[in-house]
Amino acid sequence: MKLLEPLQFGSRVLPNRVVMAPLVRARSDANRAPTELVDIYYAQRATAGLIVTEGCHISPQSTTRANAAAHHTDVQNQAWTRVAAAVHAAGGTIFQQLYHVGRKALLSTLPAGELPVAPSAIEAIGGILTAGQLEPFPVPRALETHEIPAIVDDFRAAVRRAGQAGFDGVEILAANGFLIDQFLRDETNKRTDAYGGSVENRARFLLQVVDAAIDELGAARVGVRISPHFRSDRIGDSDPVRTFSYVAKELDRRGIAYLHMLEGTTHDDEPFVPLYLRLARKPSSASTGPGPVPGDPFLAPILRRLFKGTLILNGGYTRESAEQVITQGLADAVAFGRLYISNPDLPERFRQNAPLTEADPSTYYSGGPRGYIDYPTLNEQRGAAVVA
Ligand SMILES: Cc1cc2nc3c(=O)[nH]c(=O)nc-3n(C[C@H](O)[C@H](O)[C@H](O)COP(=O)(O)O)c2cc1C
């Protein structure tokens, strides 16, 4: 299978094109430092061509659910150093995903008296379960122009820490309706300064963050994740082709390691179908749930032309559809999210075309080892069957 063939990735060769997608799993301690369970979890998944860690907050201004990870203190840095070492000892390659949630920060976890920040004072729809209750996203305050360079510096500091911790690189999260995405798209960015209005202005914040990351680690150790079709918390763009074509061209010019595109939404209740398969269906049978609506432009072929580096696609892929997009040359690699929660040895299962274990959503953010490090490999499963 092409999916299991090596991939030239900058100066290194990844053993396969199966990427572990970033997944917040809320197994950090009260300091938002990863616990030792996290070392085990990622080391178990080290046969992925590339692991992208869970999104890690870059500052105390970016906080969500309890026990979600961050990387802006020395204590967190020490813990992440352990995690990166565990993955390397198991032979893996690991990039750390870094983000600022912007308007999706929660009042209950922000420093007292602070409001979430955003390009404009427009709140996201929805919220996050805290202590069994849905805590809604509050109306954020619009950032003053002079505050933005300090957030770029927070990203820079987190990238530096990621390098010091031994990560092979960083993935800048410009997707899923978080701060950088809020700047990129015109439904959430109504600014009239140098960070709003034209595509060039809306992309300025992302590109400043990317340039800072390149300064710290070099372009070959920087990836970017985008989700042009993600709309579920009321974020959108009047011309995604124009916006994301500009982004792809600028990232290409900078020679970053990869562009990672999530094609849909991350709603757990929506059966995920890759956009490319949805669009191949008749409109009447297409999903009407959150995510890309029928008729959305399929951006992967456009980005493919504009961005010459590694292109990773994600969103509802299976062994077969992943193989298809790689064979067709639409992607170099495919990232798997939920399948990686429950199948630590995913490339081997793909190789053998073995049955896949389904993930239990009730343990996604539950804390503790259950539903985290106890999903068996195929060998463990078969061993257990023989003993039984
Ligand atoms: C529990 C969970 C946590 C997630 N956390 C992140 C995250 O930290 N960063 C991110 O960019 N996407 C995150 N996502 C989205 C996934 O990376 C992925 O895009 C999504 O699950 C779709 O891929 P899949 O169909 O292969 O699962 C998360 C998804 C789930 C289910």
Coordinates of C-alpha atoms in Angstrom, one line a residue, residues 119 172-191 195-208 210 224-228 235-240 242-248 250-251 259:
P119 CA -9.9 39.7 16.6
I172 CA 0.9 25.7 14.5
L173 CA -2.9 25.3 14.9
A174 CA -4.6 27.7 12.5
A175 CA -7.7 25.5 12.4
N176 CA -10.9 24.6 14.2
G177 CA -12.1 28.1 15.0
F178 CA -9.2 29.0 17.4
L179 CA -7.5 32.3 17.6
I180 CA -5.4 32.2 14.3
D181 CA -8.5 30.9 12.5
Q182 CA -10.6 33.7 14.0
F183 CA -8.2 36.1 12.4
L184 CA -8.1 34.3 9.0
R185 CA -11.8 34.3 8.3
D186 CA -14.0 37.3 7.7
E187 CA -17.0 36.1 9.7
T188 CA -15.0 36.4 12.9
N189 CA -12.6 39.2 11.8
K190 CA -14.2 42.6 11.4
R191 CA -11.0 44.6 12.2
Y195 CA -4.9 42.6 10.9
G196 CA -8.3 42.8 9.3
G197 CA -10.0 43.5 6.0
S198 CA -8.0 42.2 3.1
V199 CA -6.8 38.5 2.9
E200 CA -3.3 39.8 3.3
N201 CA -4.2 41.6 6.5
R202 CA -6.3 38.7 8.0
A203 CA -3.4 36.3 7.3
R204 CA -0.8 38.6 8.9
F205 CA -1.1 37.2 12.4
L206 CA -0.7 33.6 11.2
L207 CA 2.3 34.5 9.0
Q208 CA 3.9 36.4 11.9
V210 CA 4.9 31.1 11.4
V224 CA 0.6 24.4 9.9
R225 CA -2.9 23.0 10.4
I226 CA -5.9 24.6 8.7
S227 CA -9.6 23.8 8.4
P228 CA -11.2 25.9 5.7
I235 CA -16.9 30.8 11.9
G236 CA -16.8 31.1 8.2
D237 CA -15.4 32.9 5.3
S238 CA -17.0 34.6 2.3
D239 CA -14.3 33.3 -0.1
P240 CA -12.5 30.3 1.3
R242 CA -9.2 33.0 -2.1
T243 CA -8.3 33.1 1.6
F244 CA -6.7 29.7 1.8
S245 CA -5.0 29.9 -1.6
Y246 CA -3.2 33.0 -0.3
V247 CA -2.3 31.1 2.9
A248 CA -1.0 28.1 1.0
E250 CA 2.6 32.2 1.5
L251 CA 3.4 29.0 3.4
L259 CA 0.4 21.7 5.5

